[in-house]
Amino acid sequence: MRNLWADLNSEIPNYFGTLAKQYNLKIVRISNFKTALVSDTYALIISIDRFSVDIAYVLRNSKGNLCLYECGSFFAERYGEEDRVNLIGGTNARDIIIDNFIIISNGLRSKWGHMLNGEPDWINDFEKSKWYSIRNLNAEETNVLNRYL
């Protein structure tokens, strides 16, 4: 039996491919529900969970360990109406997830180019925000991202 969320995860290159090409990011599948956009110095993990999509930023800290910033809401706070164009607008899970892909892809390009270029200055503002959250990567994320970062 097919899994809707795994199928949607496999569609991430369709919605983030232009952004990945523009910023020289590799698209790497982590699991059935997570895919990463990977540079030489950081990764963005795109996670699908029921009716939502989240994004996290991963980099190596000063000790050389991978750490994950759960920054999806922090990024989304800056997305505007111009990032919400060409949406499907449906009410089923598939359409809602695709609309999230479109908004996130557009919002990252229009508001977060400096971050996509590898500039970590935004982390200072994130650490001071109400959205600040950091966690260790799980084993699956670590195994995949250790190959690239």
PDB file of C-alpha atoms in Angstrom:
ATOM      1  CA  MET A   1       0.000   0.000   0.000  1.00  0.00           C
ATOM      2  CA  ARG A   2       1.342   3.432  -0.957  1.00  0.00           C
ATOM      3  CA  ASN A   3       2.032   6.028   1.692  1.00  0.00           C
ATOM      4  CA  LEU A   4       0.846   9.540   0.855  1.00  0.00           C
ATOM      5  CA  TRP A   5       3.557  11.239   2.933  1.00  0.00           C
ATOM      6  CA  ALA A   6       6.364   9.136   1.459  1.00  0.00           C
ATOM      7  CA  ASP A   7       5.016   9.942  -2.016  1.00  0.00           C
ATOM      8  CA  LEU A   8       4.958  13.657  -1.161  1.00  0.00           C
ATOM      9  CA  ASN A   9       8.497  13.431   0.196  1.00  0.00           C
ATOM     10  CA  SER A  10       9.618  12.061  -3.154  1.00  0.00           C
ATOM     11  CA  GLU A  11       8.083  15.165  -4.802  1.00  0.00           C
ATOM     12  CA  ILE A  12      10.307  17.588  -2.860  1.00  0.00           C
ATOM     13  CA  PRO A  13      12.751  17.931  -5.802  1.00  0.00           C
ATOM     14  CA  ASN A  14       9.836  19.226  -7.916  1.00  0.00           C
ATOM     15  CA  TYR A  15       9.229  22.093  -5.494  1.00  0.00           C
ATOM     16  CA  PHE A  16      12.763  22.803  -4.259  1.00  0.00           C
ATOM     17  CA  GLY A  17      14.797  21.893  -7.346  1.00  0.00           C
ATOM     18  CA  THR A  18      15.099  25.461  -8.656  1.00  0.00           C
ATOM     19  CA  LEU A  19      16.188  26.715  -5.230  1.00  0.00           C
ATOM     20  CA  ALA A  20      18.671  23.836  -4.900  1.00  0.00           C
ATOM     21  CA  LYS A  21      20.164  24.595  -8.304  1.00  0.00           C
ATOM     22  CA  GLN A  22      20.374  28.334  -7.605  1.00  0.00           C
ATOM     23  CA  TYR A  23      22.265  27.790  -4.325  1.00  0.00           C
ATOM     24  CA  ASN A  24      24.251  24.657  -5.318  1.00  0.00           C
ATOM     25  CA  LEU A  25      22.439  22.409  -2.863  1.00  0.00           C
ATOM     26  CA  LYS A  26      22.176  18.643  -3.148  1.00  0.00           C
ATOM     27  CA  ILE A  27      18.766  17.084  -2.548  1.00  0.00           C
ATOM     28  CA  VAL A  28      19.246  14.101  -0.230  1.00  0.00           C
ATOM     29  CA  ARG A  29      16.523  11.807   1.045  1.00  0.00           C
ATOM     30  CA  ILE A  30      16.896  11.088   4.763  1.00  0.00           C
ATOM     31  CA  SER A  31      13.794   8.949   5.351  1.00  0.00           C
ATOM     32  CA  ASN A  32      10.279   8.415   4.040  1.00  0.00           C
ATOM     33  CA  PHE A  33       9.244  11.699   5.647  1.00  0.00           C
ATOM     34  CA  LYS A  34      12.409  13.832   5.501  1.00  0.00           C
ATOM     35  CA  THR A  35      14.604  15.213   2.744  1.00  0.00           C
ATOM     36  CA  ALA A  36      17.562  17.559   3.113  1.00  0.00           C
ATOM     37  CA  LEU A  37      18.914  20.352   0.951  1.00  0.00           C
ATOM     38  CA  VAL A  38      22.647  20.074   1.580  1.00  0.00           C
ATOM     39  CA  SER A  39      25.531  22.488   1.024  1.00  0.00           C
ATOM     40  CA  ASP A  40      29.145  22.046   2.068  1.00  0.00           C
ATOM     41  CA  THR A  41      28.530  23.776   5.405  1.00  0.00           C
ATOM     42  CA  TYR A  42      24.858  23.320   6.315  1.00  0.00           C
ATOM     43  CA  ALA A  43      21.715  21.364   5.547  1.00  0.00           C
ATOM     44  CA  LEU A  44      18.037  22.246   5.590  1.00  0.00           C
ATOM     45  CA  ILE A  45      15.850  19.308   6.591  1.00  0.00           C
ATOM     46  CA  ILE A  46      12.334  19.382   5.185  1.00  0.00           C
ATOM     47  CA  SER A  47      10.019  17.211   7.303  1.00  0.00           C
ATOM     48  CA  ILE A  48       6.477  16.159   6.519  1.00  0.00           C
ATOM     49  CA  ASP A  49       4.099  15.450   9.397  1.00  0.00           C
ATOM     50  CA  ARG A  50       0.409  14.860   8.740  1.00  0.00           C
ATOM     51  CA  PHE A  51      -0.896  18.235   7.519  1.00  0.00           C
ATOM     52  CA  SER A  52       2.256  20.300   7.857  1.00  0.00           C
ATOM     53  CA  VAL A  53       5.810  20.759   6.647  1.00  0.00           C
ATOM     54  CA  ASP A  54       8.623  21.945   8.855  1.00  0.00           C
ATOM     55  CA  ILE A  55      12.165  23.016   8.144  1.00  0.00           C
ATOM     56  CA  ALA A  56      15.271  22.766  10.291  1.00  0.00           C
ATOM     57  CA  TYR A  57      18.830  24.021   9.830  1.00  0.00           C
ATOM     58  CA  VAL A  58      21.778  21.744  10.563  1.00  0.00           C
ATOM     59  CA  LEU A  59      25.432  22.676  10.898  1.00  0.00           C
ATOM     60  CA  ARG A  60      28.513  21.596  12.808  1.00  0.00           C
ATOM     61  CA  ASN A  61      29.110  23.463  16.051  1.00  0.00           C
ATOM     62  CA  SER A  62      32.515  24.601  17.320  1.00  0.00           C
ATOM     63  CA  LYS A  63      33.143  21.109  18.739  1.00  0.00           C
ATOM     64  CA  GLY A  64      32.501  19.514  15.344  1.00  0.00           C
ATOM     65  CA  ASN A  65      29.152  17.984  16.320  1.00  0.00           C
ATOM     66  CA  LEU A  66      26.083  18.272  14.146  1.00  0.00           C
ATOM     67  CA  CYS A  67      23.336  20.354  15.726  1.00  0.00           C
ATOM     68  CA  LEU A  68      19.835  21.045  14.516  1.00  0.00           C
ATOM     69  CA  TYR A  69      18.020  24.375  14.829  1.00  0.00           C
ATOM     70  CA  GLU A  70      14.244  23.968  14.656  1.00  0.00           C
ATOM     71  CA  CYS A  71      13.708  27.243  12.831  1.00  0.00           C
ATOM     72  CA  GLY A  72      10.675  26.662  10.611  1.00  0.00           C
ATOM     73  CA  SER A  73       8.417  29.074  12.499  1.00  0.00           C
ATOM     74  CA  PHE A  74      11.199  31.655  12.723  1.00  0.00           C
ATOM     75  CA  PHE A  75      11.626  31.533   8.937  1.00  0.00           C
ATOM     76  CA  ALA A  76       7.862  31.502   8.303  1.00  0.00           C
ATOM     77  CA  GLU A  77       7.381  34.646  10.369  1.00  0.00           C
ATOM     78  CA  ARG A  78       9.022  36.575   7.527  1.00  0.00           C
ATOM     79  CA  TYR A  79       7.120  34.991   4.640  1.00  0.00           C
ATOM     80  CA  GLY A  80       4.677  37.374   2.981  1.00  0.00           C
ATOM     81  CA  GLU A  81       1.759  37.348   0.604  1.00  0.00           C
ATOM     82  CA  GLU A  82       4.195  37.367  -2.316  1.00  0.00           C
ATOM     83  CA  ASP A  83       5.416  33.954  -1.123  1.00  0.00           C
ATOM     84  CA  ARG A  84       1.878  32.554  -1.185  1.00  0.00           C
ATOM     85  CA  VAL A  85       1.379  32.549  -4.949  1.00  0.00           C
ATOM     86  CA  ASN A  86       0.326  29.731  -7.280  1.00  0.00           C
ATOM     87  CA  LEU A  87      -1.055  27.670  -4.420  1.00  0.00           C
ATOM     88  CA  ILE A  88      -3.347  24.712  -5.009  1.00  0.00           C
ATOM     89  CA  GLY A  89      -5.682  25.822  -2.245  1.00  0.00           C
ATOM     90  CA  GLY A  90      -7.250  22.429  -1.598  1.00  0.00           C
ATOM     91  CA  THR A  91      -8.344  21.061   1.752  1.00  0.00           C
ATOM     92  CA  ASN A  92      -6.991  17.524   1.574  1.00  0.00           C
ATOM     93  CA  ALA A  93      -3.637  16.537   3.086  1.00  0.00           C
ATOM     94  CA  ARG A  94      -1.835  16.303  -0.264  1.00  0.00           C
ATOM     95  CA  ASP A  95      -2.835  19.795  -1.379  1.00  0.00           C
ATOM     96  CA  ILE A  96      -2.044  21.339   2.011  1.00  0.00           C
ATOM     97  CA  ILE A  97       1.445  19.785   2.015  1.00  0.00           C
ATOM     98  CA  ILE A  98       2.121  20.925  -1.562  1.00  0.00           C
ATOM     99  CA  ASP A  99       0.990  24.461  -0.674  1.00  0.00           C
ATOM    100  CA  ASN A 100       3.442  24.347   2.262  1.00  0.00           C
ATOM    101  CA  PHE A 101       6.239  23.279  -0.119  1.00  0.00           C
ATOM    102  CA  ILE A 102       5.429  26.203  -2.423  1.00  0.00           C
ATOM    103  CA  ILE A 103       5.294  28.782   0.387  1.00  0.00           C
ATOM    104  CA  ILE A 104       8.517  27.551   2.004  1.00  0.00           C
ATOM    105  CA  SER A 105      10.403  27.411  -1.288  1.00  0.00           C
ATOM    106  CA  ASN A 106       9.228  30.891  -2.290  1.00  0.00           C
ATOM    107  CA  GLY A 107       9.842  32.297   1.204  1.00  0.00           C
ATOM    108  CA  LEU A 108      13.352  30.911   1.468  1.00  0.00           C
ATOM    109  CA  ARG A 109      14.260  32.414  -1.909  1.00  0.00           C
ATOM    110  CA  SER A 110      12.713  35.818  -1.240  1.00  0.00           C
ATOM    111  CA  LYS A 111      13.618  36.297   2.442  1.00  0.00           C
ATOM    112  CA  TRP A 112      16.482  33.965   3.322  1.00  0.00           C
ATOM    113  CA  GLY A 113      18.996  34.218   0.465  1.00  0.00           C
ATOM    114  CA  HIS A 114      21.789  35.156   2.875  1.00  0.00           C
ATOM    115  CA  MET A 115      21.158  31.963   4.868  1.00  0.00           C
ATOM    116  CA  LEU A 116      21.017  29.912   1.658  1.00  0.00           C
ATOM    117  CA  ASN A 117      24.382  31.428   0.693  1.00  0.00           C
ATOM    118  CA  GLY A 118      25.788  29.952   3.914  1.00  0.00           C
ATOM    119  CA  GLU A 119      25.867  33.114   6.010  1.00  0.00           C
ATOM    120  CA  PRO A 120      25.116  32.118   9.644  1.00  0.00           C
ATOM    121  CA  ASP A 121      24.472  35.653  10.997  1.00  0.00           C
ATOM    122  CA  TRP A 122      20.720  34.966  11.192  1.00  0.00           C
ATOM    123  CA  ILE A 123      21.368  32.462  14.019  1.00  0.00           C
ATOM    124  CA  ASN A 124      22.077  35.353  16.448  1.00  0.00           C
ATOM    125  CA  ASP A 125      18.566  36.724  15.849  1.00  0.00           C
ATOM    126  CA  PHE A 126      17.083  33.221  16.030  1.00  0.00           C
ATOM    127  CA  GLU A 127      18.727  32.580  19.424  1.00  0.00           C
ATOM    128  CA  LYS A 128      17.043  35.726  20.788  1.00  0.00           C
ATOM    129  CA  SER A 129      13.616  34.885  19.330  1.00  0.00           C
ATOM    130  CA  LYS A 130      10.641  33.187  20.952  1.00  0.00           C
ATOM    131  CA  TRP A 131      11.104  30.379  18.408  1.00  0.00           C
ATOM    132  CA  TYR A 132      14.590  29.352  19.524  1.00  0.00           C
ATOM    133  CA  SER A 133      14.924  25.587  19.745  1.00  0.00           C
ATOM    134  CA  ILE A 134      17.904  23.334  19.208  1.00  0.00           C
ATOM    135  CA  ARG A 135      18.155  19.550  19.434  1.00  0.00           C
ATOM    136  CA  ASN A 136      20.472  16.691  18.675  1.00  0.00           C
ATOM    137  CA  LEU A 137      19.944  14.860  15.423  1.00  0.00           C
ATOM    138  CA  ASN A 138      18.452  11.383  15.530  1.00  0.00           C
ATOM    139  CA  ALA A 139      20.536   8.431  14.330  1.00  0.00           C
ATOM    140  CA  GLU A 140      19.017   8.422  10.847  1.00  0.00           C
ATOM    141  CA  GLU A 141      19.645  12.138  10.307  1.00  0.00           C
ATOM    142  CA  THR A 142      23.185  11.815  11.665  1.00  0.00           C
ATOM    143  CA  ASN A 143      24.051   8.830   9.473  1.00  0.00           C
ATOM    144  CA  VAL A 144      22.933  10.585   6.304  1.00  0.00           C
ATOM    145  CA  LEU A 145      24.231  14.096   7.004  1.00  0.00           C
ATOM    146  CA  ASN A 146      27.629  12.965   8.286  1.00  0.00           C
ATOM    147  CA  ARG A 147      28.352  11.919   4.699  1.00  0.00           C
ATOM    148  CA  TYR A 148      27.919  15.493   3.460  1.00  0.00           C
ATOM    149  CA  LEU A 149      28.787  17.925   6.273  1.00  0.00           C
TER     150      LEU A 149
END
